[in-house]
PDB file of C-alpha atoms in Angstrom:
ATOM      1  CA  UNK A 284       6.059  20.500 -11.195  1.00  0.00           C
ATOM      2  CA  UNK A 285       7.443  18.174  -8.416  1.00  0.00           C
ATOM      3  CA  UNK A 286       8.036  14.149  -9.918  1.00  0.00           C
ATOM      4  CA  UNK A 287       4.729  12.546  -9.441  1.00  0.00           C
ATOM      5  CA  UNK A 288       2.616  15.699  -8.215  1.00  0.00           C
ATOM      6  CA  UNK A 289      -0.545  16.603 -10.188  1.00  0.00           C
ATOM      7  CA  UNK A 290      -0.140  14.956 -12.802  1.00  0.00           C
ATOM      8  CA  UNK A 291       0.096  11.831 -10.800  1.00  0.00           C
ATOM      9  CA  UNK A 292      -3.191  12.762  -8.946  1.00  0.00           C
ATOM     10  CA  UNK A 293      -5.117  13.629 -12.300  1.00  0.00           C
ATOM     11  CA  UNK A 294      -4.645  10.536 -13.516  1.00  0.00           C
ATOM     12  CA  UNK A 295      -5.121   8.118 -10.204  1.00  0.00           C
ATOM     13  CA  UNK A 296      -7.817  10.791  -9.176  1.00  0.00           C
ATOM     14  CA  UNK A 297     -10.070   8.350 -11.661  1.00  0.00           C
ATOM     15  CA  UNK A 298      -9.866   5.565  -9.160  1.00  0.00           C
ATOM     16  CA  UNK A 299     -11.975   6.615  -6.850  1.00  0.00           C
ATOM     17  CA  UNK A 300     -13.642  10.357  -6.180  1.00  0.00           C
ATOM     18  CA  UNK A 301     -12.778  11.503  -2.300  1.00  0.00           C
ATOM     19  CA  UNK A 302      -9.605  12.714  -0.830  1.00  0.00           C
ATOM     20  CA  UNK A 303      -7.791  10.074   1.875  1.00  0.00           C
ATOM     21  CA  UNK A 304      -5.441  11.885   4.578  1.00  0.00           C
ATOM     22  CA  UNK A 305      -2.032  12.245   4.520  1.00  0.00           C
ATOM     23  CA  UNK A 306       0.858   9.717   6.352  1.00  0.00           C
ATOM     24  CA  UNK A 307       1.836  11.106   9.809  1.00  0.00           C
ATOM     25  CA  UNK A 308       4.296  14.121   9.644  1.00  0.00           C
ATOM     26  CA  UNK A 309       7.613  12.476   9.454  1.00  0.00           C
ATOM     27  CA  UNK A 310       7.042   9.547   7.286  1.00  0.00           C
ATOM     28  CA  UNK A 311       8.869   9.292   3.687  1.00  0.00           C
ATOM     29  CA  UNK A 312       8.142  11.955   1.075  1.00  0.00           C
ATOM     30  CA  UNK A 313       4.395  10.946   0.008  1.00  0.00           C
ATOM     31  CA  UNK A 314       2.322  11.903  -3.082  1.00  0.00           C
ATOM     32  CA  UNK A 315      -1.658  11.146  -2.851  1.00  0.00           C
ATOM     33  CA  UNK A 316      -2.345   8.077  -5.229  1.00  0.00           C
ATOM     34  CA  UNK A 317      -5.570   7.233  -4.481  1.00  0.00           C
ATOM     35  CA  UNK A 318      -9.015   7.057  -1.879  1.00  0.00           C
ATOM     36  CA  UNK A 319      -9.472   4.102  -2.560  1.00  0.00           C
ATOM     37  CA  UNK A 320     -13.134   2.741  -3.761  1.00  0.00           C
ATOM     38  CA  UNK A 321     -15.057  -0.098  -5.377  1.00  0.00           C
ATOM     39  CA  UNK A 322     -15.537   1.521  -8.517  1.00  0.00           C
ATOM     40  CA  UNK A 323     -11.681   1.133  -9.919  1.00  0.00           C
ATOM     41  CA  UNK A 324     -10.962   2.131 -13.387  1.00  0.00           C
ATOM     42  CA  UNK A 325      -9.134  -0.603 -14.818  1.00  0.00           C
ATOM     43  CA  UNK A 326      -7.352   1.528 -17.380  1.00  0.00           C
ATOM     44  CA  UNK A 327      -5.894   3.850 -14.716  1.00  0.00           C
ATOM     45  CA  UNK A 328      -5.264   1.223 -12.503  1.00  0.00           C
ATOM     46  CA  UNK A 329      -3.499  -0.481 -15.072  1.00  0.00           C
ATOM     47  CA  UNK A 330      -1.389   3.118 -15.456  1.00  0.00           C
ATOM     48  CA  UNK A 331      -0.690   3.144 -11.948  1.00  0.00           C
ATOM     49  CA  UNK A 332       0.644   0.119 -11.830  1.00  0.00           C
ATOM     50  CA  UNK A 333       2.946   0.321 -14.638  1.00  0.00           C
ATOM     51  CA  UNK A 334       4.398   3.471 -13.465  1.00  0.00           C
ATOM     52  CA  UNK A 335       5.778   1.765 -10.056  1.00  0.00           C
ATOM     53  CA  UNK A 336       9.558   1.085 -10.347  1.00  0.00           C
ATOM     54  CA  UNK A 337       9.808  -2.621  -9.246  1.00  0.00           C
ATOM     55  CA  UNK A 338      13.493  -4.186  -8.487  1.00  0.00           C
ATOM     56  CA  UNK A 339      14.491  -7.088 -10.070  1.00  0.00           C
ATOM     57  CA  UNK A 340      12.351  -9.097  -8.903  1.00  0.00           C
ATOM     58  CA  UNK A 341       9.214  -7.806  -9.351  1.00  0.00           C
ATOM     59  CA  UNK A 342       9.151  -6.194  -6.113  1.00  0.00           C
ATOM     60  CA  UNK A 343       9.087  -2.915  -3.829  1.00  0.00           C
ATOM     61  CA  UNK A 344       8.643  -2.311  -0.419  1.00  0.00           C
ATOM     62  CA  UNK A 345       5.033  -1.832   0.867  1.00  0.00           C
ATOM     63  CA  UNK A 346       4.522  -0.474   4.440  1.00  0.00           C
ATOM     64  CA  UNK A 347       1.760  -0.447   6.904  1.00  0.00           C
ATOM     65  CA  UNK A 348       0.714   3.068   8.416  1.00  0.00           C
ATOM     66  CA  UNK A 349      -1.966   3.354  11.016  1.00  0.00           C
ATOM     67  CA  UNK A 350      -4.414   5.935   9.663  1.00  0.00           C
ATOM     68  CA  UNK A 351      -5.364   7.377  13.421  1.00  0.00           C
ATOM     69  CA  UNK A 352      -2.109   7.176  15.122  1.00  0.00           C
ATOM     70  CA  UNK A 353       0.793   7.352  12.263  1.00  0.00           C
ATOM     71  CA  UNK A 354       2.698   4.273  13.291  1.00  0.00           C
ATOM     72  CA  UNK A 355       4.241   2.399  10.922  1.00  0.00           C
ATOM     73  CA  UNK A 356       2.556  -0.923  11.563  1.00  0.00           C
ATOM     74  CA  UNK A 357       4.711  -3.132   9.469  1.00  0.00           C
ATOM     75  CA  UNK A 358       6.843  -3.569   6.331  1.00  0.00           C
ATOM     76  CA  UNK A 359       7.022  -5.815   3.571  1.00  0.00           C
ATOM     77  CA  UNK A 360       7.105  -5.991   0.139  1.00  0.00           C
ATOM     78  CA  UNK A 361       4.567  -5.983  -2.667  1.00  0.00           C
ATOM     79  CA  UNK A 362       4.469  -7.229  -6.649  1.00  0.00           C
ATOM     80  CA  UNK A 363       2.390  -5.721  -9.141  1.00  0.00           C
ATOM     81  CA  UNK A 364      -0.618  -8.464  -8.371  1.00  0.00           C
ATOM     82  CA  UNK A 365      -0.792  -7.292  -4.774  1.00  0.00           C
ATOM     83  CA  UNK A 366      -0.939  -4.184  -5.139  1.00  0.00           C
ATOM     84  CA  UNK A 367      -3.377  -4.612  -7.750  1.00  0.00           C
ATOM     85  CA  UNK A 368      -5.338  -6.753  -4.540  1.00  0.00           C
ATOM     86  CA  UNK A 369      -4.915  -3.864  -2.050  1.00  0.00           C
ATOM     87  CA  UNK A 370      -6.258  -1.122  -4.772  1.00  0.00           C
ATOM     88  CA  UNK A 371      -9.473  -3.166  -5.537  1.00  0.00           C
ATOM     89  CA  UNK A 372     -10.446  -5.584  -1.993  1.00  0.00           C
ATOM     90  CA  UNK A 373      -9.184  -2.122   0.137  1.00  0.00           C
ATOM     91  CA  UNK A 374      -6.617  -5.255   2.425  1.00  0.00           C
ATOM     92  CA  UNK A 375      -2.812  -4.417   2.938  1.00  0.00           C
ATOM     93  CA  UNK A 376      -1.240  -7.238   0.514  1.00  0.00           C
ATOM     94  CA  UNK A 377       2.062  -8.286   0.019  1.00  0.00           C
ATOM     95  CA  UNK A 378       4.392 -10.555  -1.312  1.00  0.00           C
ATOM     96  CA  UNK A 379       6.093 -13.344   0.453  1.00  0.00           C
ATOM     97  CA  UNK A 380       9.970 -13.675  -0.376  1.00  0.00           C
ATOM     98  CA  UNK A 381      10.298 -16.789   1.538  1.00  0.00           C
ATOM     99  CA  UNK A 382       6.789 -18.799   0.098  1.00  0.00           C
ATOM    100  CA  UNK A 383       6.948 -17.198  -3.241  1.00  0.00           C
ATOM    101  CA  UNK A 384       3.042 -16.122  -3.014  1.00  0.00           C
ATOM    102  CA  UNK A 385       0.944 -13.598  -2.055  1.00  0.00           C
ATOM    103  CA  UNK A 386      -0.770 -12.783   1.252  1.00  0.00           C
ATOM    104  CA  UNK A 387      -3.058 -10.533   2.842  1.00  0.00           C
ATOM    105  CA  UNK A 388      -2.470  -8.931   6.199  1.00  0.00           C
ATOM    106  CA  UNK A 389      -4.943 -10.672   8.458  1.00  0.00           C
ATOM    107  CA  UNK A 390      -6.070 -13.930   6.308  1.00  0.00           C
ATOM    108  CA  UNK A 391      -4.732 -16.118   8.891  1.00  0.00           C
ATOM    109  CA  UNK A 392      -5.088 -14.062  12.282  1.00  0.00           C
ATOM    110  CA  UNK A 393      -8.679 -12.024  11.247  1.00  0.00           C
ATOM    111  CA  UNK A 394      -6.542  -9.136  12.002  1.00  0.00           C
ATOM    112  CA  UNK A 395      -6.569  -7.068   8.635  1.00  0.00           C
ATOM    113  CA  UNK A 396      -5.168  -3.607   7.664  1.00  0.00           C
ATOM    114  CA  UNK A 397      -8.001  -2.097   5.569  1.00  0.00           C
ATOM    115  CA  UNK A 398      -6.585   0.569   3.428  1.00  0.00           C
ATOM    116  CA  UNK A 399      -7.700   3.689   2.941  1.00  0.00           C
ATOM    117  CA  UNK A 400      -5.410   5.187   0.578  1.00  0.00           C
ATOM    118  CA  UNK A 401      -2.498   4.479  -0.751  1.00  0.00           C
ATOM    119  CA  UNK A 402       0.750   6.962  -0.867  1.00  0.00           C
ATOM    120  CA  UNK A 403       4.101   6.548  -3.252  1.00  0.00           C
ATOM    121  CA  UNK A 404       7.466   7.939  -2.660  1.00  0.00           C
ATOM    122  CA  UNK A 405       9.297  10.045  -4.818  1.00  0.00           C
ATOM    123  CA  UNK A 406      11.279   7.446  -7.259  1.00  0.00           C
ATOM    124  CA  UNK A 407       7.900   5.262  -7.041  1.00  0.00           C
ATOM    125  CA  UNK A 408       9.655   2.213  -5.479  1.00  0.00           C
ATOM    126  CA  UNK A 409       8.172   2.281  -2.056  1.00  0.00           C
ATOM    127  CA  UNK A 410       4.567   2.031  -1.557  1.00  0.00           C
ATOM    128  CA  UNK A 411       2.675   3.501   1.934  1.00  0.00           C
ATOM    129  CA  UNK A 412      -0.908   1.645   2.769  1.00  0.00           C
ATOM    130  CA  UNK A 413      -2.723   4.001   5.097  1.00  0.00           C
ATOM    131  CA  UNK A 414      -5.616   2.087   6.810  1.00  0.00           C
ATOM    132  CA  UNK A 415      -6.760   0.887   9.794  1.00  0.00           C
ATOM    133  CA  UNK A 416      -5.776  -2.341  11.465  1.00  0.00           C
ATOM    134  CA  UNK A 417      -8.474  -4.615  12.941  1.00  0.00           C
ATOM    135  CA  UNK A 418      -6.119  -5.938  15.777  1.00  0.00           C
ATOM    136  CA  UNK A 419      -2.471  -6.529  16.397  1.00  0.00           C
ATOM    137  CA  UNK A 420      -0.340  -6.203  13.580  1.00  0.00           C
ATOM    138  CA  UNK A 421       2.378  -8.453  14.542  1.00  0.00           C
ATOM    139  CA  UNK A 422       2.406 -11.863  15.053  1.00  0.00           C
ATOM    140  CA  UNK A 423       3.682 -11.147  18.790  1.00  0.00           C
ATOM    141  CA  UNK A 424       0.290  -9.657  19.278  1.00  0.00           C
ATOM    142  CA  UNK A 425       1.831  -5.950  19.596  1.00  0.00           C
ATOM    143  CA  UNK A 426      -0.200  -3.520  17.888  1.00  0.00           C
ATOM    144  CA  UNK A 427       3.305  -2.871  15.809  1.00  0.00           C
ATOM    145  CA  UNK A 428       6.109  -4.774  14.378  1.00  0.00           C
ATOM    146  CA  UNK A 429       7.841  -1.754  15.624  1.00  0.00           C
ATOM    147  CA  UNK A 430       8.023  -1.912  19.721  1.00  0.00           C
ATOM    148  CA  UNK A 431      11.458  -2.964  20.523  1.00  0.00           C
TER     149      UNK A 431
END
């Protein structure tokens, strides 16, 4: 069994009960972890959480996917408490490094990333929100953070 393949899905498969696409062709090695629903069960929430591999700082990196076109929106990075938010209010949240707090894509601008699913890589320290963004992703106003 590949690291993090059914057994992985068994166990998040209890967050929520529908399938979410893939990432785009291309993007890093994925595993399924989770449609993602109202109806999250704490306990394997709780599991999925503690099986992430955070640096030391409490962190790994989080990126953006659009759902509809596969580009990668934007990057950041994401403690245990937002991706806790993203798994249960279904908004792309990170972690500021600079302000020391959380954030959600769009609180400021309107311009959210609701999340579909959410996709790990294989050593579990790089998280992939699928969704779809409301509006421009960046703060120039490009649809990515990747157009230069």
């Amino acid at each position: 069994q590949k690291p993090g393949g059914a057994g992985v899905r068994a166990t998040l498969g209890r967050l929520a009960p529908r399938r979410a696409p893939s990432p785009a062709p291309g993007a890093a090695s994925v595993v399924e972890a989770a449609a993602l629903d109202a109806d999250v069960d704490t306990d394997a929430l709780e599991a999925f959480l503690d099986g992430l591999k955070y640096d030391e700082k409490g962190l790994l990196v989080a990126i953006a996917q659009d759902v509809d076109t596969g580009a990668i929106l934007m990057q950041g990075f994401a403690d245990r408490t937002a991706v806790r938010t993203t798994i249960t209010a279904r908004k792309a949240t990170f972690f500021s490094r600079s302000r020391q707090a959380q954030w959600t894509k769009g609180e400021t601008s309107g311009n959210f990333i609701s999340v579909a699913s959410i996709h790990l890589d294989c050593d579990k320290d790089s998280i992939i929100y699928l969704g779809i963004p409301d509006g421009p992703t960046c703060h120039t106003g490009a649809h990515t953070c990747y157009y230069s």
